[in-house]
Amino acid sequence: MFLNQFLLTRSHNFKEKWNQLNWKKESIGNGDFTLFCHPTINLVKNSTGNPSLFLIGSLYDWEFPELTDQEIIDELSKGSASTLFDRVSKYTGEFIIIFSSDESLFIFHDATGQREIYYDLSFDNVASQVTLLAQGMELIPHDDKHAIEFFNSEVFKKRKLLLGDSTHVKNVKHFNCNHFIDLKRGKVTRFYPNKYLPERSVNDAGRKAATMIKGYLKAISNRHEKIALAVTGGYDSRILFLASLEIPEEKCTYYVLKRLNMPDNHHDIVLSGKLTRAYGKKRVIIDASKIPKMKDILDVQKSLDFPPSEVLEDAFKGQVYINGNVFEIARSVFGYAENVTAEDLTFITGYGKLKFPTLVYKEWLKNTSEFKKLGYDVMDFLYWEDRMGIWLSKGRTEQLALNKAIKSPYNSRQLVEILLSVNKKHRGLHHNVLQKKIIAILSENNKEITKLPINPTRLTKFYTLLFKMNLYNTFRYVGVKLRLLGEF
């Protein structure tokens, strides 16, 4: 039960119960809190004493890919608490960091919150899932009519996705990325963004990003015996493939997933084949229809707040999966923030006229009101914190419950910041000049590669044409305001 999960608590009830389990255990905050980690979790503590720094998960360094978690944590512990967030931003990985000193005790996670955190309103208990918190505390149902309506709505029952910091119970909150929890003072504070973002040229950002992505991939492959990298017809996986070419062939499996009812001439199948053949790399086609379902997932289902009804067997058991999530933050998925309202956000994210999402987004817009002055577009942060920080992190938790490791080299705050520093007109969803530049850099301007199309569907071609005619943003804006077009 609760595979790859953690619990940080000062509850005597929890401590008494969890002390009987064979979990990793650390005393934190002068003995006030106890950290319990499932035996499968990678838990690292700095070796230099006070202040104490604890790592749950892993950190990967693009500049020094040979560094271990222990070496990185020891180095991070040498600096001040006030600069810790900035210093951690250079790493990729799925992780949680706990900082403990005589004066402070706070917790935060990776750039997009891929290691989920939930906390109760008393700040006595913090854990990976609400279900785990329920083992030692009472969960109180919502009494607000709008919250009750939302969590009983068809859209929530279908998606099982939370909103903001709300959860399906009244007295437990979901911890959002780009924030930290101050456990001594009992408060949650946003720490990012905290300074102005100067604009970079496509060329400058592209070269820096290409170097970082190669470094992250090398660091990940150094730590793990073998990685499995998905190759499709899209931008994100193409960049990762090109960045991986220096990794020894015996350490990397390239594959494409042939989904149910996907024809053999689908662009994912065709383009991944052309790309891998261009570099003499072997590619494996995984037919989803032939992957058997896992038979016994009862413990998995009991460990998760919203468990899947069925799970497929691991196609590459023992390998670490590499995928391209997180780059989407810099692809303008939600368009531009022109006079955006909470009602607009509710529509864009697919919640129709439900009142609860509108109330959540009103608070979120207040919290992000200064972003434009700092050089950011609030719609990029909507995708970052609402989609990556909730939808993607939920999926990662499900995979961890199956002991399946998935890494995204893009999950680095420093890297995302560099990508967002490029003018938004150069990083569109369907026509992304920045990603084309990174592909050109990594392929050394190989015309065979740079001329390969990106997801060549009719819809993509239509939106690309609008973009080239400078009509895409107008089309998008009018579509949202007239409630004709949501996310696309």
XYZ file of C-alpha atoms in Angstrom:
488
model
C 0.000 0.000 0.000
C 0.996 3.623 -0.663
C 3.913 2.666 -2.901
C 6.318 5.612 -3.420
C 4.335 7.876 -1.084
C 5.414 9.966 1.915
C 3.914 11.400 5.099
C 5.199 14.352 7.138
C 3.307 14.651 10.414
C 3.317 15.944 13.977
C 0.183 13.962 14.818
C 0.765 11.436 17.640
C -1.979 9.288 16.126
C -0.107 9.077 12.817
C 3.313 8.613 14.425
C 2.134 5.739 16.610
C 0.574 3.945 13.642
C 3.368 4.568 11.115
C 6.192 3.721 13.541
C 5.013 0.117 13.270
C 5.609 0.053 9.511
C 8.877 -0.640 7.742
C 9.048 2.869 6.258
C 12.079 5.137 6.171
C 11.873 7.602 9.054
C 13.468 10.967 9.875
C 12.869 13.362 12.770
C 12.429 16.942 11.505
C 11.969 20.353 13.118
C 13.529 19.600 16.503
C 11.519 16.414 16.713
C 8.176 18.152 16.221
C 7.566 16.472 12.861
C 8.379 12.975 11.643
C 8.930 12.182 7.967
C 7.857 8.704 6.856
C 8.769 7.512 3.349
C 7.767 4.262 1.676
C 10.813 1.948 1.337
C 10.844 2.404 -2.467
C 11.326 6.183 -2.222
C 14.738 7.728 -2.834
C 15.276 9.761 0.352
C 18.475 11.792 0.692
C 19.591 13.965 3.622
C 22.473 16.423 3.537
C 25.562 15.249 5.411
C 26.544 18.655 6.792
C 24.160 18.975 9.762
C 22.225 22.161 10.568
C 20.337 23.338 8.562
C 18.927 20.014 7.401
C 17.870 19.444 3.814
C 15.810 16.417 2.796
C 15.203 15.274 -0.778
C 12.355 12.982 -1.819
C 12.898 11.911 -5.441
C 15.805 12.961 -7.641
C 17.603 16.053 -8.965
C 19.527 16.160 -12.256
C 22.152 18.774 -13.156
C 22.573 19.781 -16.833
C 25.977 21.411 -16.283
C 27.481 18.589 -14.238
C 25.533 15.460 -15.272
C 27.826 13.189 -13.255
C 26.638 14.619 -9.903
C 24.638 12.388 -7.550
C 21.636 13.397 -5.455
C 23.826 13.368 -2.352
C 26.377 15.701 -3.917
C 23.662 18.083 -5.126
C 21.864 18.189 -1.767
C 25.129 18.740 0.110
C 25.936 21.671 -2.177
C 22.444 23.155 -1.849
C 22.638 22.992 1.955
C 25.673 25.335 1.982
C 23.713 28.379 0.815
C 21.135 30.495 2.606
C 17.454 29.624 2.878
C 16.527 32.865 1.078
C 18.324 31.778 -2.105
C 17.360 28.097 -2.025
C 14.448 28.386 -4.474
C 16.594 30.122 -7.091
C 19.432 27.624 -6.657
C 17.107 24.625 -7.026
C 15.599 26.050 -10.225
C 18.547 24.869 -12.374
C 17.723 21.195 -11.771
C 15.212 18.973 -13.468
C 13.534 16.005 -11.809
C 10.419 15.017 -9.883
C 11.138 15.904 -6.276
C 10.164 17.366 -2.922
C 12.595 19.338 -0.762
C 12.186 19.938 2.973
C 14.321 22.637 4.616
C 14.670 22.538 8.408
C 16.622 24.874 10.700
C 16.142 26.334 14.178
C 14.180 29.228 12.664
C 12.470 27.673 9.627
C 10.672 24.592 8.384
C 9.314 24.665 4.868
C 8.540 22.309 2.006
C 8.247 22.772 -1.764
C 8.448 20.671 -4.916
C 9.740 20.611 -8.486
C 8.845 23.117 -11.201
C 5.450 21.597 -12.020
C 4.725 19.688 -8.813
C 5.195 16.211 -10.263
C 5.597 14.858 -6.733
C 2.161 15.738 -5.407
C 1.670 17.288 -1.964
C -1.528 17.577 0.086
C -1.826 19.250 3.492
C -4.511 19.684 6.129
C -5.707 23.112 7.244
C -3.990 22.761 10.626
C -0.628 22.220 8.850
C -0.078 19.206 11.096
C -0.077 16.649 8.293
C 1.396 16.661 4.781
C 1.263 13.677 2.404
C 1.261 12.383 -1.171
C -2.486 11.706 -1.279
C -5.656 12.615 0.615
C -6.263 8.874 0.974
C -3.043 8.583 2.964
C -4.029 11.503 5.215
C -7.324 9.726 5.856
C -5.401 6.969 7.659
C -4.883 9.265 10.652
C -7.318 12.170 10.449
C -10.978 12.839 9.795
C -11.908 14.131 6.356
C -14.658 16.755 6.418
C -17.017 16.961 3.419
C -17.692 20.269 1.665
C -20.645 22.362 2.855
C -20.322 25.116 0.223
C -23.053 24.685 -2.401
C -20.791 25.606 -5.343
C -18.086 23.149 -4.250
C -20.683 20.415 -3.772
C -22.103 21.134 -7.235
C -18.642 20.980 -8.830
C -17.449 17.762 -7.205
C -20.744 16.098 -8.117
C -20.745 17.410 -11.691
C -20.373 15.176 -14.722
C -17.220 16.985 -15.838
C -15.482 16.262 -12.516
C -16.655 12.654 -12.460
C -15.197 12.239 -15.933
C -11.891 14.086 -15.450
C -11.234 13.601 -11.712
C -9.092 16.755 -11.816
C -8.834 19.209 -8.924
C -8.927 22.998 -9.214
C -6.401 25.367 -7.679
C -5.664 24.343 -4.101
C -9.098 22.781 -3.557
C -9.672 19.066 -3.077
C -12.785 16.911 -2.835
C -12.853 17.461 0.963
C -13.104 20.691 2.930
C -10.164 20.355 5.331
C -7.396 19.234 2.944
C -5.706 21.392 0.312
C -3.761 20.548 -2.827
C -0.352 22.246 -2.831
C 0.309 24.261 -5.987
C 3.667 24.521 -7.756
C 5.679 27.762 -7.521
C 4.752 28.050 -3.820
C 6.167 26.838 -0.510
C 4.517 25.723 2.721
C 5.840 27.373 5.884
C 5.031 24.733 8.484
C 6.150 26.816 11.462
C 3.892 29.741 10.578
C 1.124 27.711 8.959
C 0.947 29.539 5.636
C 1.444 28.994 1.902
C 3.401 31.619 -0.071
C 4.148 32.073 -3.769
C 7.883 32.374 -4.446
C 7.850 32.429 -8.258
C 7.982 34.519 -10.355
C 9.905 37.016 -8.230
C 11.805 39.164 -10.734
C 11.512 40.691 -14.208
C 12.024 38.336 -17.159
C 14.096 40.023 -19.886
C 13.253 39.027 -23.455
C 15.654 36.702 -25.286
C 16.068 36.187 -29.001
C 14.974 32.906 -30.562
C 18.585 32.066 -31.365
C 19.913 32.832 -27.872
C 17.137 30.925 -26.066
C 17.294 28.062 -28.556
C 21.028 27.492 -28.077
C 20.802 27.675 -24.296
C 17.793 25.348 -24.195
C 19.436 22.820 -26.538
C 22.519 22.659 -24.298
C 20.443 22.248 -21.138
C 18.184 19.543 -22.585
C 21.188 17.491 -23.737
C 22.727 17.872 -20.296
C 19.568 16.813 -18.480
C 19.195 13.714 -20.662
C 22.816 12.781 -20.075
C 22.380 13.206 -16.309
C 19.285 10.984 -16.305
C 20.947 8.280 -18.420
C 24.012 8.358 -16.133
C 21.858 7.473 -13.119
C 19.758 4.731 -14.667
C 20.667 1.480 -16.359
C 18.384 2.058 -19.324
C 15.888 4.655 -20.557
C 12.909 4.338 -22.922
C 12.290 7.445 -25.023
C 9.039 7.985 -26.898
C 9.326 9.326 -30.470
C 6.217 10.739 -32.166
C 5.372 13.259 -34.879
C 5.444 16.231 -32.494
C 7.943 18.914 -31.530
C 8.702 17.813 -27.972
C 9.737 14.214 -28.606
C 11.710 15.205 -31.722
C 13.843 17.568 -29.655
C 14.412 14.887 -27.010
C 15.388 12.324 -29.650
C 17.952 14.678 -31.186
C 19.276 15.611 -27.736
C 19.738 11.926 -26.867
C 21.955 10.936 -29.803
C 25.154 10.966 -27.742
C 23.727 8.498 -25.215
C 25.142 4.981 -25.813
C 22.709 2.958 -27.926
C 22.623 0.070 -25.446
C 21.278 2.456 -22.796
C 18.356 3.857 -24.802
C 15.246 2.270 -26.302
C 13.365 4.400 -28.846
C 9.693 3.547 -29.230
C 6.382 4.785 -30.559
C 3.042 3.752 -29.104
C 0.502 2.586 -31.662
C -2.703 3.493 -29.894
C -5.982 1.660 -30.295
C -7.450 2.144 -33.784
C -4.336 4.016 -34.953
C -3.620 3.187 -38.635
C -0.160 2.118 -39.808
C 0.152 5.352 -41.833
C -0.518 7.608 -38.832
C 1.963 10.489 -38.695
C 3.359 9.309 -35.329
C 4.307 5.971 -36.903
C 5.565 7.383 -40.205
C 7.540 10.366 -38.876
C 9.142 8.525 -35.946
C 10.346 5.933 -38.470
C 11.867 8.545 -40.767
C 13.530 10.318 -37.850
C 15.132 7.246 -36.278
C 16.247 5.820 -39.653
C 17.977 9.113 -40.486
C 20.365 8.439 -37.603
C 20.530 4.675 -37.893
C 18.611 4.123 -34.663
C 16.352 1.165 -33.988
C 12.741 2.007 -33.164
C 10.231 -0.284 -31.467
C 6.502 -0.049 -32.251
C 4.408 -0.881 -29.191
C 0.912 -1.998 -30.148
C -1.420 -0.892 -27.328
C -3.973 -3.550 -28.308
C -1.445 -6.259 -27.473
C -0.353 -4.979 -24.068
C -2.094 -7.085 -21.393
C -3.942 -5.521 -18.494
C -2.561 -5.816 -14.990
C -4.565 -8.362 -13.047
C -4.097 -7.305 -9.432
C -4.291 -3.552 -8.881
C -6.328 -3.527 -5.648
C -3.482 -2.067 -3.548
C -2.899 0.575 -6.199
C -6.562 1.537 -6.223
C -6.668 1.734 -2.414
C -3.598 3.999 -2.389
C -4.908 6.668 -4.783
C -7.584 9.332 -4.390
C -8.963 8.757 -7.897
C -7.575 5.421 -9.111
C -7.827 4.149 -12.691
C -10.305 1.326 -13.303
C -7.732 -0.618 -15.333
C -3.994 -0.494 -15.949
C -1.815 -1.889 -18.743
C 1.331 -3.878 -18.008
C 4.646 -2.039 -18.169
C 6.017 -2.454 -21.713
C 9.597 -1.638 -20.634
C 9.749 -2.919 -17.085
C 12.836 -1.721 -15.244
C 13.517 1.117 -17.676
C 12.986 4.802 -16.949
C 10.532 6.444 -19.348
C 11.462 9.787 -20.921
C 8.637 11.923 -22.251
C 8.127 15.437 -23.560
C 5.619 16.908 -21.133
C 6.160 20.394 -19.660
C 7.463 22.073 -22.854
C 3.776 22.768 -23.618
C 3.962 25.632 -21.098
C 5.915 27.565 -23.742
C 3.579 26.646 -26.602
C 0.759 29.131 -25.901
C -1.865 26.391 -25.578
C -4.358 28.756 -23.924
C -3.667 31.714 -26.208
C -3.131 35.324 -25.109
C -4.296 37.124 -21.951
C -6.239 40.012 -23.426
C -8.827 41.289 -20.933
C -9.182 37.750 -19.636
C -11.822 37.102 -16.965
C -12.442 34.237 -14.574
C -15.448 33.309 -16.711
C -13.147 33.122 -19.753
C -10.812 30.769 -17.919
C -13.713 28.591 -16.832
C -14.792 28.301 -20.462
C -11.284 27.752 -21.859
C -10.580 24.947 -19.393
C -13.833 23.202 -20.264
C -15.955 23.820 -17.161
C -18.798 25.613 -18.914
C -20.928 27.668 -16.554
C -20.043 25.949 -13.275
C -19.707 28.563 -10.529
C -16.985 26.909 -8.424
C -14.263 27.028 -11.129
C -15.080 30.705 -11.750
C -14.580 31.491 -8.041
C -11.293 29.573 -8.022
C -10.026 31.379 -11.121
C -11.018 34.789 -9.698
C -8.706 34.165 -6.749
C -5.995 32.840 -9.064
C -6.167 35.977 -11.251
C -5.772 38.165 -8.144
C -2.723 36.110 -7.171
C -1.175 36.577 -10.631
C -2.095 40.227 -11.245
C 1.547 41.412 -11.238
C 2.823 38.835 -13.729
C 2.496 41.072 -16.786
C 4.718 43.733 -15.183
C 7.342 41.028 -14.661
C 7.305 40.093 -18.353
C 5.089 37.001 -18.190
C 1.790 36.129 -19.863
C -0.718 34.873 -17.320
C -2.095 32.328 -19.815
C 1.252 30.531 -19.885
C 1.015 30.256 -16.098
C -2.536 28.969 -16.373
C -1.223 26.048 -18.395
C 1.785 25.682 -16.084
C -0.123 25.595 -12.808
C -3.558 24.349 -13.832
C -2.677 21.756 -16.463
C 0.883 20.630 -15.656
C 0.545 21.158 -11.900
C -2.724 19.232 -11.632
C -3.456 17.014 -14.661
C 0.125 15.909 -15.300
C 1.037 15.524 -11.630
C -2.017 13.324 -11.047
C -0.847 11.041 -13.853
C 2.663 10.900 -12.404
C 1.280 9.860 -9.012
C -0.660 7.058 -10.677
C 2.486 5.819 -12.432
C 4.534 5.989 -9.222
C 1.866 3.852 -7.541
C 2.701 1.241 -10.194
C 6.436 1.733 -9.526
C 6.808 3.153 -13.026
C 9.360 5.981 -13.308
C 8.694 8.725 -15.866
C 11.066 11.656 -16.296
C 10.629 14.837 -18.304
C 13.917 16.654 -18.937
C 11.847 19.797 -19.533
C 10.682 19.887 -15.891
C 13.169 22.579 -14.878
C 12.107 26.036 -13.756
C 15.273 27.563 -15.219
C 14.631 25.925 -18.585
C 10.946 26.903 -18.661
C 11.919 30.464 -17.774
C 14.337 30.599 -20.736
C 11.625 29.296 -23.065
C 9.096 31.848 -21.785
C 11.600 34.672 -22.291
C 11.061 34.385 -26.060
C 8.384 36.625 -27.550
C 5.109 34.730 -27.590
C 4.649 35.205 -31.332
C 7.612 32.834 -31.841
C 6.257 30.014 -29.665
C 2.771 29.220 -30.843
C 0.964 25.938 -30.330
C 0.858 24.997 -34.014
C 3.677 27.128 -35.404
C 6.599 27.239 -32.992
C 9.664 29.070 -34.329
C 11.564 28.468 -31.081
C 11.158 24.697 -31.228
C 12.114 24.673 -34.910
C 15.283 26.565 -33.980
C 16.140 24.011 -31.260
C 15.582 21.180 -33.753
C 17.875 22.915 -36.258
C 20.573 23.411 -33.613
C 20.454 19.822 -32.340
C 20.366 18.371 -35.874
C 23.173 20.709 -36.991
C 20.819 22.080 -39.665
C 20.269 18.669 -41.213
C 17.778 19.466 -43.999
C 16.394 15.934 -43.940
C 15.313 16.578 -40.338
C 14.337 20.249 -40.450
C 12.020 19.616 -43.410
C 10.070 16.861 -41.634
C 6.552 18.124 -40.859
C 5.188 18.426 -37.314
C 1.924 16.547 -36.636
C 0.613 17.208 -40.185
C -3.130 17.068 -39.553
C -5.697 19.207 -41.378
C -6.414 21.127 -38.181
C -2.727 21.866 -37.596
C -2.351 23.090 -41.189
C -5.390 25.360 -40.775
C -4.096 26.950 -37.561
C -0.595 27.316 -39.006
C -2.066 29.187 -41.986
C -3.961 31.509 -39.624
C -0.750 32.127 -37.706
C 1.216 33.013 -40.843
C -1.571 35.417 -41.850
C -1.427 37.057 -38.376
C -5.042 36.033 -37.775
C -4.556 33.257 -35.210
C -4.689 35.427 -32.079
C -7.724 37.369 -33.307
C -9.452 34.110 -34.206
C -8.654 32.703 -30.775
C -9.698 35.847 -28.868
C -13.026 36.223 -30.662
C -13.730 32.504 -30.306
C -13.246 32.631 -26.529
C -15.198 35.853 -25.966
C -18.123 34.560 -28.048
C -17.854 31.185 -26.268
C -17.301 29.403 -29.573
C -13.789 28.012 -29.043
C -12.311 26.539 -25.910
C -8.960 24.812 -25.620
C -7.412 23.637 -28.897
